[in-house]
PDB file of C-alpha atoms in Angstrom:
ATOM      1  CA  MET A 179    -148.898 -89.324 -56.870  1.00 59.00           C
ATOM      2  CA  ASP A 180    -145.743 -90.684 -55.223  1.00 65.00           C
ATOM      3  CA  SER A 181    -143.766 -93.601 -56.651  1.00 65.00           C
ATOM      4  CA  GLU A 182    -145.264 -96.166 -54.231  1.00 68.00           C
ATOM      5  CA  ALA A 183    -148.845 -95.181 -55.150  1.00 67.00           C
ATOM      6  CA  PHE A 184    -148.005 -95.133 -58.875  1.00 61.00           C
ATOM      7  CA  VAL A 185    -146.520 -98.614 -58.718  1.00 62.00           C
ATOM      8  CA  ARG A 186    -149.369-100.105 -56.662  1.00 61.00           C
ATOM      9  CA  ALA A 187    -152.029 -98.615 -58.944  1.00 58.00           C
ATOM     10  CA  PHE A 188    -150.371 -99.774 -62.139  1.00 56.00           C
ATOM     11  CA  ASP A 189    -149.525-103.200 -60.815  1.00 57.00           C
ATOM     12  CA  VAL A 190    -153.268-103.827 -60.406  1.00 50.00           C
ATOM     13  CA  ILE A 191    -154.673-101.954 -63.420  1.00 53.00           C
ATOM     14  CA  PHE A 192    -152.115-102.973 -66.026  1.00 55.00           C
ATOM     15  CA  TYR A 193    -151.128-106.454 -64.858  1.00 56.00           C
ATOM     16  CA  GLY A 194    -149.256-108.180 -67.664  1.00 61.00           C
ATOM     17  CA  ALA A 195    -148.751-104.932 -69.549  1.00 86.00           C
ATOM     18  CA  LEU A 196    -146.126-103.076 -71.458  1.00 92.00           C
ATOM     19  CA  GLY A 197    -144.242-100.050 -70.177  1.00 94.00           C
ATOM     20  CA  GLY A 198    -141.956 -97.503 -71.774  1.00 97.00           C
ATOM     21  CA  LEU A 199    -138.664 -97.199 -69.889  1.00 98.00           C
ATOM     22  CA  ASP A 200    -135.860 -94.695 -70.260  1.00 98.00           C
ATOM     23  CA  ILE A 201    -133.153 -93.167 -68.107  1.00 98.00           C
ATOM     24  CA  GLU A 202    -131.274 -89.878 -68.242  1.00 97.00           C
ATOM     25  CA  TRP A 203    -127.957 -88.848 -66.758  1.00 94.00           C
ATOM     26  CA  ARG A 204    -125.789 -85.751 -66.729  1.00 91.00           C
ATOM     27  CA  PRO A 205    -123.640 -85.870 -69.866  1.00 86.00           C
ATOM     28  CA  HIS A 206    -119.970 -86.646 -69.453  1.00 80.00           C
ATOM     29  CA  TYR A 207    -117.761 -84.752 -71.834  1.00 80.00           C
ATOM     30  CA  ILE A 208    -115.277 -87.613 -72.175  1.00 78.00           C
ATOM     31  CA  SER A 209    -117.047 -89.794 -74.750  1.00 73.00           C
ATOM     32  CA  TYR A 210    -116.175 -93.200 -73.284  1.00 74.00           C
ATOM     33  CA  MET A 211    -117.275 -92.243 -69.761  1.00 76.00           C
ATOM     34  CA  SER A 212    -120.778 -92.051 -68.315  1.00 83.00           C
ATOM     35  CA  ASN A 213    -122.232 -90.497 -65.193  1.00 90.00           C
ATOM     36  CA  LYS A 214    -124.604 -92.321 -62.881  1.00 95.00           C
ATOM     37  CA  SER A 215    -128.248 -92.491 -63.970  1.00 96.00           C
ATOM     38  CA  ALA A 216    -130.088 -89.497 -62.548  1.00 97.00           C
ATOM     39  CA  THR A 217    -133.683 -90.246 -63.574  1.00 98.00           C
ATOM     40  CA  LEU A 218    -135.815 -93.267 -64.378  1.00 98.00           C
ATOM     41  CA  GLN A 219    -138.826 -92.614 -66.584  1.00 98.00           C
ATOM     42  CA  LEU A 220    -141.677 -95.100 -66.841  1.00 96.00           C
ATOM     43  CA  CYS A 221    -144.796 -94.755 -68.964  1.00 95.00           C
ATOM     44  CA  ILE A 222    -147.821 -97.024 -69.119  1.00 91.00           C
ATOM     45  CA  ASP A 223    -150.659 -95.891 -71.335  1.00 89.00           C
ATOM     46  CA  ARG A 224    -150.798 -92.105 -70.767  1.00 89.00           C
ATOM     47  CA  ASN A 225    -149.336 -92.150 -67.277  1.00 90.00           C
ATOM     48  CA  CYS A 226    -145.698 -91.254 -66.717  1.00 94.00           C
ATOM     49  CA  LEU A 227    -143.507 -91.413 -63.649  1.00 93.00           C
ATOM     50  CA  ILE A 228    -140.165 -89.636 -63.405  1.00 96.00           C
ATOM     51  CA  LEU A 229    -138.155 -90.915 -60.480  1.00 95.00           C
ATOM     52  CA  GLN A 230    -135.111 -88.836 -59.562  1.00 96.00           C
ATOM     53  CA  LEU A 231    -132.852 -91.717 -58.600  1.00 96.00           C
ATOM     54  CA  PHE A 232    -129.902 -89.417 -58.014  1.00 95.00           C
ATOM     55  CA  HIS A 233    -131.691 -87.733 -55.086  1.00 95.00           C
ATOM     56  CA  ILE A 234    -133.591 -90.644 -53.591  1.00 92.00           C
ATOM     57  CA  ASP A 235    -132.595 -91.905 -50.146  1.00 91.00           C
ATOM     58  CA  TYR A 236    -133.974 -95.399 -50.642  1.00 90.00           C
ATOM     59  CA  LEU A 237    -135.674 -97.351 -53.408  1.00 92.00           C
ATOM     60  CA  PRO A 238    -139.228 -98.367 -52.515  1.00 89.00           C
ATOM     61  CA  GLU A 239    -139.746-102.143 -52.356  1.00 91.00           C
ATOM     62  CA  ALA A 240    -142.862-101.705 -54.508  1.00 88.00           C
ATOM     63  CA  LEU A 241    -140.702-100.223 -57.287  1.00 90.00           C
ATOM     64  CA  LYS A 242    -138.199-103.088 -57.097  1.00 93.00           C
ATOM     65  CA  THR A 243    -141.006-105.657 -57.223  1.00 91.00           C
ATOM     66  CA  PHE A 244    -142.774-103.835 -60.053  1.00 89.00           C
ATOM     67  CA  LEU A 245    -139.666-103.633 -62.245  1.00 93.00           C
ATOM     68  CA  ALA A 246    -138.735-107.273 -61.587  1.00 95.00           C
ATOM     69  CA  ASP A 247    -142.248-108.597 -62.319  1.00 91.00           C
ATOM     70  CA  PRO A 248    -141.939-110.953 -65.337  1.00 91.00           C
ATOM     71  CA  ASN A 249    -145.539-110.094 -66.316  1.00 89.00           C
ATOM     72  CA  PHE A 250    -144.417-106.597 -67.366  1.00 91.00           C
ATOM     73  CA  THR A 251    -142.329-105.975 -70.466  1.00 94.00           C
ATOM     74  CA  TYR A 252    -140.320-102.757 -70.580  1.00 96.00           C
ATOM     75  CA  VAL A 253    -139.570-101.265 -73.979  1.00 98.00           C
ATOM     76  CA  GLY A 254    -137.260 -98.586 -75.305  1.00 98.00           C
ATOM     77  CA  ILE A 255    -134.335 -97.897 -77.609  1.00 98.00           C
ATOM     78  CA  GLU A 256    -131.404 -99.979 -76.364  1.00 97.00           C
ATOM     79  CA  VAL A 257    -133.459-100.658 -73.242  1.00 98.00           C
ATOM     80  CA  GLY A 258    -131.124-103.517 -72.311  1.00 98.00           C
ATOM     81  CA  GLY A 259    -128.324-101.004 -71.757  1.00 97.00           C
ATOM     82  CA  ASP A 260    -130.584 -98.849 -69.594  1.00 98.00           C
ATOM     83  CA  ILE A 261    -131.613-101.879 -67.559  1.00 98.00           C
ATOM     84  CA  GLU A 262    -127.981-102.935 -67.116  1.00 97.00           C
ATOM     85  CA  LYS A 263    -127.111 -99.419 -65.928  1.00 97.00           C
ATOM     86  CA  LEU A 264    -130.003 -99.539 -63.422  1.00 97.00           C
ATOM     87  CA  ARG A 265    -128.826-102.958 -62.224  1.00 97.00           C
ATOM     88  CA  THR A 266    -125.183-101.990 -61.709  1.00 97.00           C
ATOM     89  CA  GLU A 267    -125.853 -98.540 -60.241  1.00 96.00           C
ATOM     90  CA  TYR A 268    -128.954 -99.152 -58.119  1.00 96.00           C
ATOM     91  CA  GLY A 269    -129.459-102.927 -57.903  1.00 96.00           C
ATOM     92  CA  LEU A 270    -132.734-102.717 -59.860  1.00 97.00           C
ATOM     93  CA  GLU A 271    -133.734-105.745 -61.940  1.00 96.00           C
ATOM     94  CA  CYS A 272    -136.136-105.939 -64.886  1.00 96.00           C
ATOM     95  CA  SER A 273    -137.264-109.425 -65.879  1.00 92.00           C
ATOM     96  CA  SER A 274    -138.642-108.729 -69.328  1.00 94.00           C
ATOM     97  CA  SER A 275    -137.673-106.161 -71.938  1.00 96.00           C
ATOM     98  CA  ALA A 276    -137.731-105.570 -75.681  1.00 96.00           C
ATOM     99  CA  ASP A 277    -135.654-103.197 -77.795  1.00 97.00           C
ATOM    100  CA  ILE A 278    -138.048-101.286 -80.047  1.00 97.00           C
ATOM    101  CA  ARG A 279    -135.268-100.508 -82.538  1.00 96.00           C
ATOM    102  CA  GLU A 280    -134.554-104.218 -82.999  1.00 94.00           C
ATOM    103  CA  LEU A 281    -138.272-105.012 -83.208  1.00 94.00           C
ATOM    104  CA  ALA A 282    -138.760-102.415 -85.967  1.00 94.00           C
ATOM    105  CA  ILE A 283    -135.730-103.631 -87.928  1.00 92.00           C
ATOM    106  CA  CYS A 284    -137.016-107.232 -87.730  1.00 90.00           C
ATOM    107  CA  ARG A 285    -140.546-106.214 -88.671  1.00 90.00           C
ATOM    108  CA  TRP A 286    -139.484-104.134 -91.688  1.00 90.00           C
ATOM    109  CA  PRO A 287    -136.161-105.508 -93.007  1.00 88.00           C
ATOM    110  CA  GLY A 288    -134.349-102.932 -95.125  1.00 87.00           C
ATOM    111  CA  ARG A 289    -136.620-100.050 -94.078  1.00 88.00           C
ATOM    112  CA  PHE A 290    -134.410 -98.812 -91.258  1.00 82.00           C
ATOM    113  CA  ARG A 291    -130.685 -98.836 -90.725  1.00 84.00           C
ATOM    114  CA  ARG A 292    -130.257 -97.575 -87.160  1.00 89.00           C
ATOM    115  CA  PRO A 293    -133.355 -95.540 -86.327  1.00 94.00           C
ATOM    116  CA  GLY A 294    -133.511 -93.371 -83.243  1.00 94.00           C
ATOM    117  CA  LEU A 295    -136.545 -92.811 -81.048  1.00 96.00           C
ATOM    118  CA  LYS A 296    -137.596 -89.727 -83.016  1.00 96.00           C
ATOM    119  CA  ASP A 297    -137.471 -91.711 -86.302  1.00 95.00           C
ATOM    120  CA  LEU A 298    -139.473 -94.619 -84.914  1.00 96.00           C
ATOM    121  CA  ALA A 299    -141.991 -92.305 -83.265  1.00 97.00           C
ATOM    122  CA  ILE A 300    -142.991 -90.780 -86.601  1.00 95.00           C
ATOM    123  CA  GLU A 301    -142.680 -93.953 -88.702  1.00 94.00           C
ATOM    124  CA  VAL A 302    -144.308 -96.460 -86.353  1.00 95.00           C
ATOM    125  CA  ALA A 303    -146.590 -94.484 -84.034  1.00 95.00           C
ATOM    126  CA  ASN A 304    -147.252 -91.346 -86.108  1.00 95.00           C
ATOM    127  CA  LEU A 305    -145.901 -89.176 -83.275  1.00 96.00           C
ATOM    128  CA  CYS A 306    -143.935 -86.044 -84.028  1.00 94.00           C
ATOM    129  CA  MET A 307    -141.526 -85.339 -81.203  1.00 93.00           C
ATOM    130  CA  LYS A 308    -138.913 -82.692 -80.530  1.00 89.00           C
ATOM    131  CA  LYS A 309    -135.587 -83.747 -79.056  1.00 91.00           C
ATOM    132  CA  PRO A 310    -133.799 -80.443 -78.405  1.00 94.00           C
ATOM    133  CA  ASN A 311    -130.098 -81.015 -77.836  1.00 93.00           C
ATOM    134  CA  HIS A 312    -129.906 -78.355 -75.097  1.00 94.00           C
ATOM    135  CA  VAL A 313    -132.431 -80.374 -73.054  1.00 96.00           C
ATOM    136  CA  CYS A 314    -130.865 -83.751 -73.822  1.00 93.00           C
ATOM    137  CA  MET A 315    -127.458 -82.428 -72.729  1.00 92.00           C
ATOM    138  CA  SER A 316    -128.779 -80.587 -69.655  1.00 95.00           C
ATOM    139  CA  ASN A 317    -128.059 -81.357 -66.012  1.00 95.00           C
ATOM    140  CA  TRP A 318    -130.292 -84.309 -65.147  1.00 97.00           C
ATOM    141  CA  GLU A 319    -128.793 -84.350 -61.641  1.00 96.00           C
ATOM    142  CA  ALA A 320    -130.521 -81.066 -60.766  1.00 96.00           C
ATOM    143  CA  ARG A 321    -132.584 -81.344 -57.595  1.00 96.00           C
ATOM    144  CA  VAL A 322    -135.533 -79.752 -59.412  1.00 97.00           C
ATOM    145  CA  LEU A 323    -135.941 -80.588 -63.086  1.00 97.00           C
ATOM    146  CA  ASN A 324    -137.110 -77.714 -65.244  1.00 98.00           C
ATOM    147  CA  GLU A 325    -140.286 -77.848 -67.326  1.00 98.00           C
ATOM    148  CA  ASN A 326    -138.377 -78.699 -70.516  1.00 97.00           C
ATOM    149  CA  GLN A 327    -136.642 -81.635 -68.830  1.00 98.00           C
ATOM    150  CA  VAL A 328    -139.915 -82.994 -67.434  1.00 98.00           C
ATOM    151  CA  GLU A 329    -141.572 -82.723 -70.846  1.00 97.00           C
ATOM    152  CA  TYR A 330    -138.582 -84.346 -72.583  1.00 97.00           C
ATOM    153  CA  ALA A 331    -138.453 -87.217 -70.082  1.00 98.00           C
ATOM    154  CA  CYS A 332    -142.191 -87.910 -70.316  1.00 97.00           C
ATOM    155  CA  ILE A 333    -142.207 -87.728 -74.111  1.00 97.00           C
ATOM    156  CA  ASP A 334    -139.305 -90.193 -74.396  1.00 97.00           C
ATOM    157  CA  ALA A 335    -141.002 -92.731 -72.120  1.00 98.00           C
ATOM    158  CA  TYR A 336    -144.400 -92.197 -73.782  1.00 98.00           C
ATOM    159  CA  ALA A 337    -142.981 -92.567 -77.313  1.00 98.00           C
ATOM    160  CA  SER A 338    -141.221 -95.789 -76.265  1.00 98.00           C
ATOM    161  CA  TYR A 339    -144.489 -97.100 -74.840  1.00 97.00           C
ATOM    162  CA  LYS A 340    -146.526 -96.174 -77.963  1.00 97.00           C
ATOM    163  CA  ILE A 341    -143.974 -97.689 -80.352  1.00 97.00           C
ATOM    164  CA  GLY A 342    -143.745-100.858 -78.250  1.00 96.00           C
ATOM    165  CA  HIS A 343    -147.539-101.070 -78.129  1.00 95.00           C
ATOM    166  CA  LYS A 344    -147.767-100.789 -81.937  1.00 95.00           C
ATOM    167  CA  LEU A 345    -145.039-103.393 -82.483  1.00 94.00           C
ATOM    168  CA  LEU A 346    -146.052-105.911 -79.821  1.00 92.00           C
ATOM    169  CA  VAL A 347    -149.675-105.495 -78.745  1.00 88.00           C
ATOM    170  CA  GLU A 348    -151.394-104.233 -81.883  1.00 84.00           C
ATOM    171  CA  THR A 349    -149.713-106.938 -83.972  1.00 80.00           C
ATOM    172  CA  GLY A 350    -150.867-109.654 -81.567  1.00 77.00           C
ATOM    173  CA  ILE A 351    -147.343-110.682 -80.545  1.00 75.00           C
ATOM    174  CA  MET A 352    -148.199-109.746 -76.967  1.00 73.00           C
ATOM    175  CA  ALA A 353    -151.634-109.911 -75.353  1.00 62.00           C
ATOM    176  CA  SER A 354    -153.130-106.616 -74.192  1.00 60.00           C
TER     177      SER A 354
END
């Protein structure tokens, strides 16, 4: 399914829903510098889209509209930073987002200090996930992502979605 079809289908099926959002970029070995976002990962329910922004000639209007729709809330760890990176690098806007780390810290004061996605996945959503460093630090600008990168990207977006769903939808904070 291409990105236009994915967006159109989910805009209808999951109107007013929650989506996991994450981005990846090729690591920069100078700690205070960052390369341009190479991929955008979205997950709604059990459906994931990996968009290779680094190799795309144009951004589909349907994607821009979908991301900017205030009826969708995008969740992830430090998702605001990801959204800001998407805005400055590609002109993409997201109207509504929630940081799942902050939500978990507010929900369970004193339980977490600064949990990562892997920590929240097991504690909140009962998901055990691998985050191999060699995949995390791999070349996300590659024209063809390898199987490990695709799996990693989908798992990150899916875990963000599941954690957000547990914290927002299943608690009644957000309607399903």
